[in-house]
Amino acid sequence: MEKKDIDWSGLGFGYVQTDKRFVANYKNGAWDEGTLTDDANIVMNECAGVLQYAQTCFEGLKAYTTEDGRTVCFRPDLNAERMFDTAKRLEMPPFPKDKFIDAVKQVVKANEAWVPPYGSGATLYLRPYMFGINPVIGVKPAEDYQFRIFATPVGPYFKGGAKPLTLCVSDFDRAAPHGTGHIKAGLNYAMSLHPIVEAHKAGYAENMYLDAATRTKVEETGGANFLFITKDNKVVTPKSNSILPSITRRSLMYVAKEYLGLEAEEREVHFDEVKDFAECGLCGTAAVISPVGKIVDHGKEICFPSGMEEMGPITKKLYDTLTGIQMGRIDAPEGWIVEI
Ligand SMILES: *Cc1c(COP(=O)(O)O)cnc(C)c1O
């Protein structure tokens, strides 16, 4: 397969239109088979459910080239499952999980020339999404839906090393206790735009959101889960019903236990104890782990001992092991790497 002539390492995280995308339609109570198309545009009615009441959800995963030259995806079954759960919460017809994985494979195969080569640091980012497409004016779920997956090549997340981030504790809430924080709904992102623009204006990379009910417990950022490392090398991640279950975070917790022999626990994390951790990182598909060096709470700084120059040592081990598994340099647990 001849690859596109692109400066892969120079790519940012932006939309680049690729050759093919997958489209399936839900009509009269059933999903059709779906097909690949060249058409990157969607034409819909002015009153479409997604436009009026934001009935839309999405997923994000990557295809990439392993060290031995295979084109693979990382744990697409978990994306299929999470989108299934998200759809149910939004009163959308869940897209069948086996068809989701099949559609992922079709899109990657059809855009193989856009899958960046091993070693470039770039990947082919896949964006599955679904939305209500028929006219809806009275408030209710749409009747017809469209499911799509497009692919766009994205560059290495860390250009010139992973510099630790500075976060601020947000005065806004990301998710209500019995709301939609645990699902990948577009609406969670719409309401996070104002807080993130404000945080950026103030010079912070991300917001740390606390639990909306008591504002005493750590939740997550707008798009990544937290991992903390204790001074005695235990891996801790916050537990809450309003956190999005990150596939990267779940994989890292497994890697901590099964590959690195570390204790790893998911439990409530009080903001008060954050100052006592040795390392902090943010996890998600895009960066795997972004190190956090400093968290500012209304002028009061929490500086992690790992500093502002590089990832902490345990964070680095987690990062190296998971990326090693993803790239085929380290044996993967059964089912984690799906060949296209
Ligand atoms: C997608 C997402 C994450 C990261 O999940 P991954 O499956 O690891 O990519 C974390 N938090 C939120 C709010 C998200 O939407």
mmCIF file of C-alpha atoms and ligand atoms in Angstrom:
data_model
loop_
_atom_site.group_PDB
_atom_site.id
_atom_site.type_symbol
_atom_site.label_atom_id
_atom_site.label_comp_id
_atom_site.label_asym_id
_atom_site.label_seq_id
_atom_site.Cartn_x
_atom_site.Cartn_y
_atom_site.Cartn_z
ATOM 1 C CA MET A 1 0.000 0.000 0.000
ATOM 2 C CA GLU A 2 1.463 3.300 -1.138
ATOM 3 C CA LYS A 3 1.191 5.869 1.672
ATOM 4 C CA LYS A 4 0.123 9.465 1.090
ATOM 5 C CA ASP A 5 2.950 11.934 0.696
ATOM 6 C CA ILE A 6 2.523 13.772 3.997
ATOM 7 C CA ASP A 7 4.912 15.191 6.584
ATOM 8 C CA TRP A 8 3.442 12.833 9.209
ATOM 9 C CA SER A 9 5.472 14.119 12.154
ATOM 10 C CA GLY A 10 4.525 17.700 11.291
ATOM 11 C CA LEU A 11 0.769 17.050 11.484
ATOM 12 C CA GLY A 12 -1.183 18.657 14.308
ATOM 13 C CA PHE A 13 -4.502 17.570 15.801
ATOM 14 C CA GLY A 14 -6.778 18.904 13.094
ATOM 15 C CA TYR A 15 -9.256 17.623 10.551
ATOM 16 C CA VAL A 16 -7.791 16.409 7.279
ATOM 17 C CA GLN A 17 -10.343 15.007 4.867
ATOM 18 C CA THR A 18 -9.526 11.422 3.905
ATOM 19 C CA ASP A 19 -10.896 9.275 1.075
ATOM 20 C CA LYS A 20 -13.691 7.194 2.606
ATOM 21 C CA ARG A 21 -16.072 7.271 5.528
ATOM 22 C CA PHE A 22 -18.741 4.828 6.754
ATOM 23 C CA VAL A 23 -22.445 5.742 6.924
ATOM 24 C CA ALA A 24 -25.355 3.697 8.279
ATOM 25 C CA ASN A 25 -28.928 4.871 8.682
ATOM 26 C CA TYR A 26 -31.562 3.943 11.227
ATOM 27 C CA LYS A 27 -35.067 4.155 9.750
ATOM 28 C CA ASN A 28 -38.365 2.446 10.544
ATOM 29 C CA GLY A 29 -36.875 0.875 13.627
ATOM 30 C CA ALA A 30 -33.802 -0.775 12.092
ATOM 31 C CA TRP A 31 -30.192 -0.071 11.124
ATOM 32 C CA ASP A 32 -29.327 -0.664 7.481
ATOM 33 C CA GLU A 33 -26.120 -2.449 6.448
ATOM 34 C CA GLY A 34 -24.201 0.784 6.001
ATOM 35 C CA THR A 35 -21.717 1.614 3.302
ATOM 36 C CA LEU A 36 -18.515 3.509 2.564
ATOM 37 C CA THR A 37 -18.874 6.848 0.823
ATOM 38 C CA ASP A 38 -16.692 9.578 -0.686
ATOM 39 C CA ASP A 39 -19.081 12.300 0.455
ATOM 40 C CA ALA A 40 -17.770 14.110 3.540
ATOM 41 C CA ASN A 41 -20.847 16.348 3.812
ATOM 42 C CA ILE A 42 -24.145 15.643 5.534
ATOM 43 C CA VAL A 43 -27.371 17.168 4.301
ATOM 44 C CA MET A 44 -30.194 17.230 6.822
ATOM 45 C CA ASN A 45 -33.414 19.011 7.564
ATOM 46 C CA GLU A 46 -33.266 22.366 9.381
ATOM 47 C CA CYS A 47 -35.252 20.828 12.235
ATOM 48 C CA ALA A 48 -33.069 17.712 12.678
ATOM 49 C CA GLY A 49 -33.017 16.436 16.269
ATOM 50 C CA VAL A 50 -29.277 16.900 16.549
ATOM 51 C CA LEU A 51 -29.513 20.571 15.607
ATOM 52 C CA GLN A 52 -32.366 21.407 17.962
ATOM 53 C CA TYR A 53 -31.803 19.261 21.044
ATOM 54 C CA ALA A 54 -28.201 18.080 20.676
ATOM 55 C CA GLN A 55 -29.037 14.392 20.407
ATOM 56 C CA THR A 56 -25.553 13.269 19.448
ATOM 57 C CA CYS A 57 -22.713 11.205 20.830
ATOM 58 C CA PHE A 58 -19.276 10.112 19.691
ATOM 59 C CA GLU A 59 -16.238 7.942 20.226
ATOM 60 C CA GLY A 60 -12.535 8.342 19.494
ATOM 61 C CA LEU A 61 -9.902 5.696 18.740
ATOM 62 C CA LYS A 62 -6.773 5.303 16.688
ATOM 63 C CA ALA A 63 -5.408 3.106 13.913
ATOM 64 C CA TYR A 64 -1.651 2.973 13.507
ATOM 65 C CA THR A 65 1.239 0.914 12.209
ATOM 66 C CA THR A 66 3.048 -1.415 14.624
ATOM 67 C CA GLU A 67 6.783 -1.989 14.686
ATOM 68 C CA ASP A 68 6.388 -5.130 12.542
ATOM 69 C CA GLY A 69 4.285 -3.275 9.962
ATOM 70 C CA ARG A 70 0.764 -4.383 10.852
ATOM 71 C CA THR A 71 -2.136 -1.922 10.723
ATOM 72 C CA VAL A 72 -4.046 -2.200 13.999
ATOM 73 C CA CYS A 73 -6.577 -0.559 16.335
ATOM 74 C CA PHE A 74 -6.435 -0.519 20.116
ATOM 75 C CA ARG A 75 -9.381 -2.159 21.942
ATOM 76 C CA PRO A 76 -12.178 -1.069 19.548
ATOM 77 C CA ASP A 77 -14.543 -3.434 21.382
ATOM 78 C CA LEU A 78 -14.503 -1.059 24.348
ATOM 79 C CA ASN A 79 -15.403 1.893 22.118
ATOM 80 C CA ALA A 80 -18.271 -0.167 20.659
ATOM 81 C CA GLU A 81 -19.481 -0.999 24.143
ATOM 82 C CA ARG A 82 -19.181 2.543 25.463
ATOM 83 C CA MET A 83 -21.049 3.989 22.494
ATOM 84 C CA PHE A 84 -23.745 1.367 23.023
ATOM 85 C CA ASP A 85 -24.155 2.535 26.643
ATOM 86 C CA THR A 86 -24.050 6.192 25.647
ATOM 87 C CA ALA A 87 -26.753 5.695 23.015
ATOM 88 C CA LYS A 88 -29.075 4.030 25.524
ATOM 89 C CA ARG A 89 -28.729 6.955 27.956
ATOM 90 C CA LEU A 90 -29.567 9.400 25.155
ATOM 91 C CA GLU A 91 -32.589 7.366 23.948
ATOM 92 C CA MET A 92 -30.830 6.595 20.673
ATOM 93 C CA PRO A 93 -30.915 3.152 19.060
ATOM 94 C CA PRO A 94 -27.563 1.563 19.998
ATOM 95 C CA PHE A 95 -25.402 0.637 17.034
ATOM 96 C CA PRO A 96 -24.654 -3.119 17.180
ATOM 97 C CA LYS A 97 -21.200 -3.734 18.658
ATOM 98 C CA ASP A 98 -20.062 -6.265 16.063
ATOM 99 C CA LYS A 99 -21.125 -3.914 13.262
ATOM 100 C CA PHE A 100 -19.259 -1.073 14.967
ATOM 101 C CA ILE A 101 -16.012 -3.066 14.910
ATOM 102 C CA ASP A 102 -16.649 -4.135 11.331
ATOM 103 C CA ALA A 103 -17.241 -0.499 10.313
ATOM 104 C CA VAL A 104 -13.993 0.558 12.040
ATOM 105 C CA LYS A 105 -12.137 -2.068 10.003
ATOM 106 C CA GLN A 106 -13.809 -0.990 6.762
ATOM 107 C CA VAL A 107 -12.870 2.659 7.305
ATOM 108 C CA VAL A 108 -9.256 1.896 8.180
ATOM 109 C CA LYS A 109 -8.873 -0.483 5.249
ATOM 110 C CA ALA A 110 -10.395 2.034 2.828
ATOM 111 C CA ASN A 111 -8.021 4.735 4.096
ATOM 112 C CA GLU A 112 -4.937 2.570 4.518
ATOM 113 C CA ALA A 113 -2.846 5.095 2.602
ATOM 114 C CA TRP A 114 -3.619 7.557 5.405
ATOM 115 C CA VAL A 115 -2.424 5.308 8.226
ATOM 116 C CA PRO A 116 0.875 6.902 9.303
ATOM 117 C CA PRO A 117 4.021 4.752 9.213
ATOM 118 C CA TYR A 118 5.575 3.302 12.367
ATOM 119 C CA GLY A 119 7.946 5.655 14.104
ATOM 120 C CA SER A 120 6.344 8.866 12.812
ATOM 121 C CA GLY A 121 4.440 9.331 16.067
ATOM 122 C CA ALA A 122 1.350 10.087 13.980
ATOM 123 C CA THR A 123 -1.832 7.974 13.940
ATOM 124 C CA LEU A 124 -5.078 7.753 12.025
ATOM 125 C CA TYR A 125 -7.715 9.080 14.404
ATOM 126 C CA LEU A 126 -11.152 7.507 13.978
ATOM 127 C CA ARG A 127 -14.277 9.354 14.967
ATOM 128 C CA PRO A 128 -17.441 7.242 15.227
ATOM 129 C CA TYR A 129 -20.539 9.326 15.942
ATOM 130 C CA MET A 130 -24.291 9.144 15.825
ATOM 131 C CA PHE A 131 -27.064 11.722 15.750
ATOM 132 C CA GLY A 132 -30.812 12.237 15.397
ATOM 133 C CA ILE A 133 -31.472 13.299 11.823
ATOM 134 C CA ASN A 134 -35.241 13.639 11.284
ATOM 135 C CA PRO A 135 -37.199 16.813 12.144
ATOM 136 C CA VAL A 136 -37.941 17.083 15.885
ATOM 137 C CA ILE A 137 -39.680 20.147 17.280
ATOM 138 C CA GLY A 138 -41.621 18.797 20.279
ATOM 139 C CA VAL A 139 -39.047 17.647 22.820
ATOM 140 C CA LYS A 140 -38.612 13.918 22.264
ATOM 141 C CA PRO A 141 -36.060 11.485 20.851
ATOM 142 C CA ALA A 142 -35.639 11.506 17.075
ATOM 143 C CA GLU A 143 -36.999 8.581 15.073
ATOM 144 C CA ASP A 144 -34.263 8.378 12.462
ATOM 145 C CA TYR A 145 -30.525 8.339 13.132
ATOM 146 C CA GLN A 146 -27.283 8.307 11.260
ATOM 147 C CA PHE A 147 -24.123 6.531 12.414
ATOM 148 C CA ARG A 148 -20.834 7.532 10.820
ATOM 149 C CA ILE A 149 -17.119 6.956 11.154
ATOM 150 C CA PHE A 150 -14.585 9.225 9.530
ATOM 151 C CA ALA A 151 -10.800 9.044 9.727
ATOM 152 C CA THR A 152 -8.291 11.879 9.958
ATOM 153 C CA PRO A 153 -4.512 11.622 10.359
ATOM 154 C CA VAL A 154 -3.173 13.334 13.474
ATOM 155 C CA GLY A 155 0.397 14.155 14.391
ATOM 156 C CA PRO A 156 2.401 13.128 17.443
ATOM 157 C CA TYR A 157 0.766 14.555 20.554
ATOM 158 C CA PHE A 158 4.026 15.569 22.150
ATOM 159 C CA LYS A 159 6.296 17.415 19.775
ATOM 160 C CA GLY A 160 9.689 17.691 21.413
ATOM 161 C CA GLY A 161 8.877 15.808 24.599
ATOM 162 C CA ALA A 162 5.973 15.678 27.037
ATOM 163 C CA LYS A 163 6.188 18.873 29.075
ATOM 164 C CA PRO A 164 4.122 18.790 32.265
ATOM 165 C CA LEU A 165 0.936 20.856 32.215
ATOM 166 C CA THR A 166 -0.419 23.418 34.628
ATOM 167 C CA LEU A 167 -4.114 23.009 35.478
ATOM 168 C CA CYS A 168 -6.554 25.133 37.424
ATOM 169 C CA VAL A 169 -9.399 24.051 39.659
ATOM 170 C CA SER A 170 -12.532 25.138 37.831
ATOM 171 C CA ASP A 171 -15.407 27.073 39.355
ATOM 172 C CA PHE A 172 -17.663 25.421 36.796
ATOM 173 C CA ASP A 173 -19.031 21.894 37.005
ATOM 174 C CA ARG A 174 -18.515 19.304 34.289
ATOM 175 C CA ALA A 175 -21.185 16.803 35.260
ATOM 176 C CA ALA A 176 -24.071 16.472 37.698
ATOM 177 C CA PRO A 177 -24.222 13.486 40.085
ATOM 178 C CA HIS A 178 -26.991 11.755 38.142
ATOM 179 C CA GLY A 179 -26.356 13.456 34.821
ATOM 180 C CA THR A 180 -24.433 12.511 31.689
ATOM 181 C CA GLY A 181 -20.804 12.723 32.812
ATOM 182 C CA HIS A 182 -20.281 8.977 32.361
ATOM 183 C CA ILE A 183 -21.280 8.929 28.691
ATOM 184 C CA LYS A 184 -19.588 10.383 25.630
ATOM 185 C CA ALA A 185 -22.267 12.895 24.697
ATOM 186 C CA GLY A 186 -21.530 15.979 22.612
ATOM 187 C CA LEU A 187 -23.488 18.041 25.117
ATOM 188 C CA ASN A 188 -20.803 17.452 27.785
ATOM 189 C CA TYR A 189 -18.346 19.165 25.496
ATOM 190 C CA ALA A 190 -20.620 22.035 24.470
ATOM 191 C CA MET A 191 -20.930 23.174 28.058
ATOM 192 C CA SER A 192 -17.199 22.728 28.723
ATOM 193 C CA LEU A 193 -16.178 25.185 25.996
ATOM 194 C CA HIS A 194 -16.699 28.314 28.058
ATOM 195 C CA PRO A 195 -14.698 26.988 31.052
ATOM 196 C CA ILE A 196 -11.820 25.869 28.821
ATOM 197 C CA VAL A 197 -11.674 29.161 26.926
ATOM 198 C CA GLU A 198 -11.555 30.976 30.262
ATOM 199 C CA ALA A 199 -8.857 28.621 31.587
ATOM 200 C CA HIS A 200 -6.735 29.127 28.476
ATOM 201 C CA LYS A 201 -7.112 32.914 28.753
ATOM 202 C CA ALA A 202 -5.784 32.656 32.306
ATOM 203 C CA GLY A 203 -2.814 30.619 31.074
ATOM 204 C CA TYR A 204 -3.872 27.111 32.130
ATOM 205 C CA ALA A 205 -3.794 24.030 29.915
ATOM 206 C CA GLU A 206 -6.863 22.313 31.366
ATOM 207 C CA ASN A 207 -9.514 22.517 34.069
ATOM 208 C CA MET A 208 -9.639 20.162 36.999
ATOM 209 C CA TYR A 209 -13.317 19.629 37.756
ATOM 210 C CA LEU A 210 -14.463 18.711 41.237
ATOM 211 C CA ASP A 211 -17.656 16.802 42.043
ATOM 212 C CA ALA A 212 -20.644 19.084 41.573
ATOM 213 C CA ALA A 213 -22.433 18.065 44.785
ATOM 214 C CA THR A 214 -19.735 18.761 47.379
ATOM 215 C CA ARG A 215 -16.839 20.309 45.442
ATOM 216 C CA THR A 216 -14.440 18.304 47.571
ATOM 217 C CA LYS A 217 -13.595 15.371 45.301
ATOM 218 C CA VAL A 218 -11.567 15.154 42.098
ATOM 219 C CA GLU A 219 -13.491 14.222 38.950
ATOM 220 C CA GLU A 220 -11.589 14.747 35.687
ATOM 221 C CA THR A 221 -10.703 17.400 33.116
ATOM 222 C CA GLY A 222 -12.894 18.246 30.116
ATOM 223 C CA GLY A 223 -11.616 15.267 28.158
ATOM 224 C CA ALA A 224 -9.207 13.164 30.194
ATOM 225 C CA ASN A 225 -9.212 11.110 33.416
ATOM 226 C CA PHE A 226 -6.724 11.637 36.244
ATOM 227 C CA LEU A 227 -4.063 9.223 37.431
ATOM 228 C CA PHE A 228 -2.105 9.975 40.594
ATOM 229 C CA ILE A 229 0.957 8.239 41.978
ATOM 230 C CA THR A 230 1.426 8.144 45.739
ATOM 231 C CA LYS A 231 4.818 8.671 47.347
ATOM 232 C CA ASP A 232 5.030 4.900 47.853
ATOM 233 C CA ASN A 233 4.351 4.220 44.159
ATOM 234 C CA LYS A 234 0.697 3.267 44.295
ATOM 235 C CA VAL A 235 -1.435 4.222 41.277
ATOM 236 C CA VAL A 236 -4.692 5.930 42.216
ATOM 237 C CA THR A 237 -7.535 7.036 39.959
ATOM 238 C CA PRO A 238 -10.705 8.816 41.108
ATOM 239 C CA LYS A 239 -13.902 6.793 41.366
ATOM 240 C CA SER A 240 -17.171 8.536 40.609
ATOM 241 C CA ASN A 241 -20.365 7.797 38.707
ATOM 242 C CA SER A 242 -19.972 11.029 36.764
ATOM 243 C CA ILE A 243 -16.527 10.350 35.296
ATOM 244 C CA LEU A 244 -16.243 9.146 31.693
ATOM 245 C CA PRO A 245 -14.777 5.630 31.777
ATOM 246 C CA SER A 246 -11.585 6.252 29.797
ATOM 247 C CA ILE A 247 -10.306 3.206 27.920
ATOM 248 C CA THR A 248 -6.758 4.498 28.280
ATOM 249 C CA ARG A 249 -7.157 4.846 32.046
ATOM 250 C CA ARG A 250 -8.646 1.353 32.386
ATOM 251 C CA SER A 251 -5.766 -0.038 30.294
ATOM 252 C CA LEU A 252 -3.155 1.819 32.370
ATOM 253 C CA MET A 253 -4.612 0.480 35.625
ATOM 254 C CA TYR A 254 -4.288 -3.031 34.198
ATOM 255 C CA VAL A 255 -0.734 -2.346 33.024
ATOM 256 C CA ALA A 256 0.180 -0.977 36.478
ATOM 257 C CA LYS A 257 -0.972 -4.173 38.170
ATOM 258 C CA GLU A 258 -0.190 -6.891 35.658
ATOM 259 C CA TYR A 259 2.935 -5.562 33.928
ATOM 260 C CA LEU A 260 4.590 -3.343 36.523
ATOM 261 C CA GLY A 261 3.501 -5.117 39.706
ATOM 262 C CA LEU A 262 2.201 -1.888 41.232
ATOM 263 C CA GLU A 263 -0.788 -1.505 43.476
ATOM 264 C CA ALA A 264 -3.538 0.297 41.567
ATOM 265 C CA GLU A 265 -6.807 1.443 43.038
ATOM 266 C CA GLU A 266 -9.901 3.271 41.886
ATOM 267 C CA ARG A 267 -11.320 5.195 44.817
ATOM 268 C CA GLU A 268 -12.697 8.567 45.773
ATOM 269 C CA VAL A 269 -9.913 11.148 45.764
ATOM 270 C CA HIS A 270 -10.438 14.196 47.944
ATOM 271 C CA PHE A 271 -8.985 17.400 46.618
ATOM 272 C CA ASP A 272 -7.319 17.904 50.012
ATOM 273 C CA GLU A 273 -5.039 14.916 49.443
ATOM 274 C CA VAL A 274 -3.883 15.927 45.952
ATOM 275 C CA LYS A 275 -0.975 17.877 47.476
ATOM 276 C CA ASP A 276 0.358 14.617 48.936
ATOM 277 C CA PHE A 277 0.749 12.769 45.626
ATOM 278 C CA ALA A 278 4.141 12.381 43.976
ATOM 279 C CA GLU A 279 2.982 12.442 40.342
ATOM 280 C CA CYS A 280 -0.084 13.314 38.353
ATOM 281 C CA GLY A 281 -1.137 12.609 34.775
ATOM 282 C CA LEU A 282 -4.106 12.941 32.456
ATOM 283 C CA CYS A 283 -5.112 9.974 30.348
ATOM 284 C CA GLY A 284 -6.990 9.680 27.104
ATOM 285 C CA THR A 285 -6.620 8.275 23.604
ATOM 286 C CA ALA A 286 -5.012 11.416 22.163
ATOM 287 C CA ALA A 287 -1.929 11.636 24.402
ATOM 288 C CA VAL A 288 -2.084 8.324 26.330
ATOM 289 C CA ILE A 289 -0.718 10.238 29.373
ATOM 290 C CA SER A 290 -0.019 13.958 29.684
ATOM 291 C CA PRO A 291 2.018 14.703 32.792
ATOM 292 C CA VAL A 292 0.715 17.376 35.152
ATOM 293 C CA GLY A 293 3.296 19.432 37.028
ATOM 294 C CA LYS A 294 1.149 21.960 38.820
ATOM 295 C CA ILE A 295 -2.462 22.512 39.857
ATOM 296 C CA VAL A 296 -3.595 25.984 40.884
ATOM 297 C CA ASP A 297 -6.557 26.334 43.233
ATOM 298 C CA HIS A 298 -7.587 29.981 43.357
ATOM 299 C CA GLY A 299 -4.034 31.229 43.605
ATOM 300 C CA LYS A 300 -2.786 28.387 45.787
ATOM 301 C CA GLU A 301 -0.274 26.227 43.948
ATOM 302 C CA ILE A 302 0.148 22.498 44.265
ATOM 303 C CA CYS A 303 3.484 21.529 42.720
ATOM 304 C CA PHE A 304 4.155 17.840 42.216
ATOM 305 C CA PRO A 305 7.662 16.661 43.136
ATOM 306 C CA SER A 306 8.064 15.343 39.563
ATOM 307 C CA GLY A 307 8.439 18.995 38.512
ATOM 308 C CA MET A 308 7.784 20.962 35.324
ATOM 309 C CA GLU A 309 10.475 19.473 33.096
ATOM 310 C CA GLU A 310 9.503 15.857 32.523
ATOM 311 C CA MET A 311 7.114 13.027 33.315
ATOM 312 C CA GLY A 312 7.433 11.496 36.764
ATOM 313 C CA PRO A 313 9.245 8.134 36.828
ATOM 314 C CA ILE A 314 6.182 5.929 37.439
ATOM 315 C CA THR A 315 4.092 7.893 34.927
ATOM 316 C CA LYS A 316 6.884 7.362 32.416
ATOM 317 C CA LYS A 317 6.949 3.605 33.071
ATOM 318 C CA LEU A 318 3.192 3.423 32.568
ATOM 319 C CA TYR A 319 3.447 5.475 29.396
ATOM 320 C CA ASP A 320 6.326 3.437 27.963
ATOM 321 C CA THR A 321 4.647 0.126 28.754
ATOM 322 C CA LEU A 322 1.252 0.992 27.300
ATOM 323 C CA THR A 323 2.700 2.601 24.169
ATOM 324 C CA GLY A 324 5.015 -0.430 23.884
ATOM 325 C CA ILE A 325 1.973 -2.720 23.961
ATOM 326 C CA GLN A 326 0.153 -0.558 21.427
ATOM 327 C CA MET A 327 3.083 -0.480 19.020
ATOM 328 C CA GLY A 328 3.731 -4.227 19.242
ATOM 329 C CA ARG A 329 7.060 -3.946 21.067
ATOM 330 C CA ILE A 330 5.619 -5.590 24.193
ATOM 331 C CA ASP A 331 3.218 -8.578 24.213
ATOM 332 C CA ALA A 332 -0.358 -7.384 24.528
ATOM 333 C CA PRO A 333 -3.095 -8.897 26.651
ATOM 334 C CA GLU A 334 -5.499 -11.057 24.645
ATOM 335 C CA GLY A 335 -7.782 -8.961 22.423
ATOM 336 C CA TRP A 336 -6.195 -5.545 22.988
ATOM 337 C CA ILE A 337 -4.668 -5.208 19.528
ATOM 338 C CA VAL A 338 -7.044 -5.746 16.610
ATOM 339 C CA GLU A 339 -5.462 -6.252 13.248
ATOM 340 C CA ILE A 340 -7.146 -4.668 10.265
HETATM 341 C C1 LIG B 1 -13.102 10.465 25.701
HETATM 342 C C2 LIG B 1 -12.935 11.004 27.079
HETATM 343 C C3 LIG B 1 -11.890 10.590 27.921
HETATM 344 C C4 LIG B 1 -10.798 9.661 27.471
HETATM 345 O O1 LIG B 1 -11.250 8.391 27.150
HETATM 346 P P1 LIG B 1 -10.353 7.396 26.281
HETATM 347 O O2 LIG B 1 -11.257 6.243 26.038
HETATM 348 O O3 LIG B 1 -9.174 7.033 27.096
HETATM 349 O O4 LIG B 1 -9.969 8.133 25.045
HETATM 350 C C5 LIG B 1 -11.860 11.093 29.208
HETATM 351 N N1 LIG B 1 -12.775 11.979 29.653
HETATM 352 C C6 LIG B 1 -13.780 12.415 28.868
HETATM 353 C C7 LIG B 1 -14.745 13.391 29.405
HETATM 354 C C8 LIG B 1 -13.893 11.946 27.552
HETATM 355 O O5 LIG B 1 -14.891 12.381 26.788
#
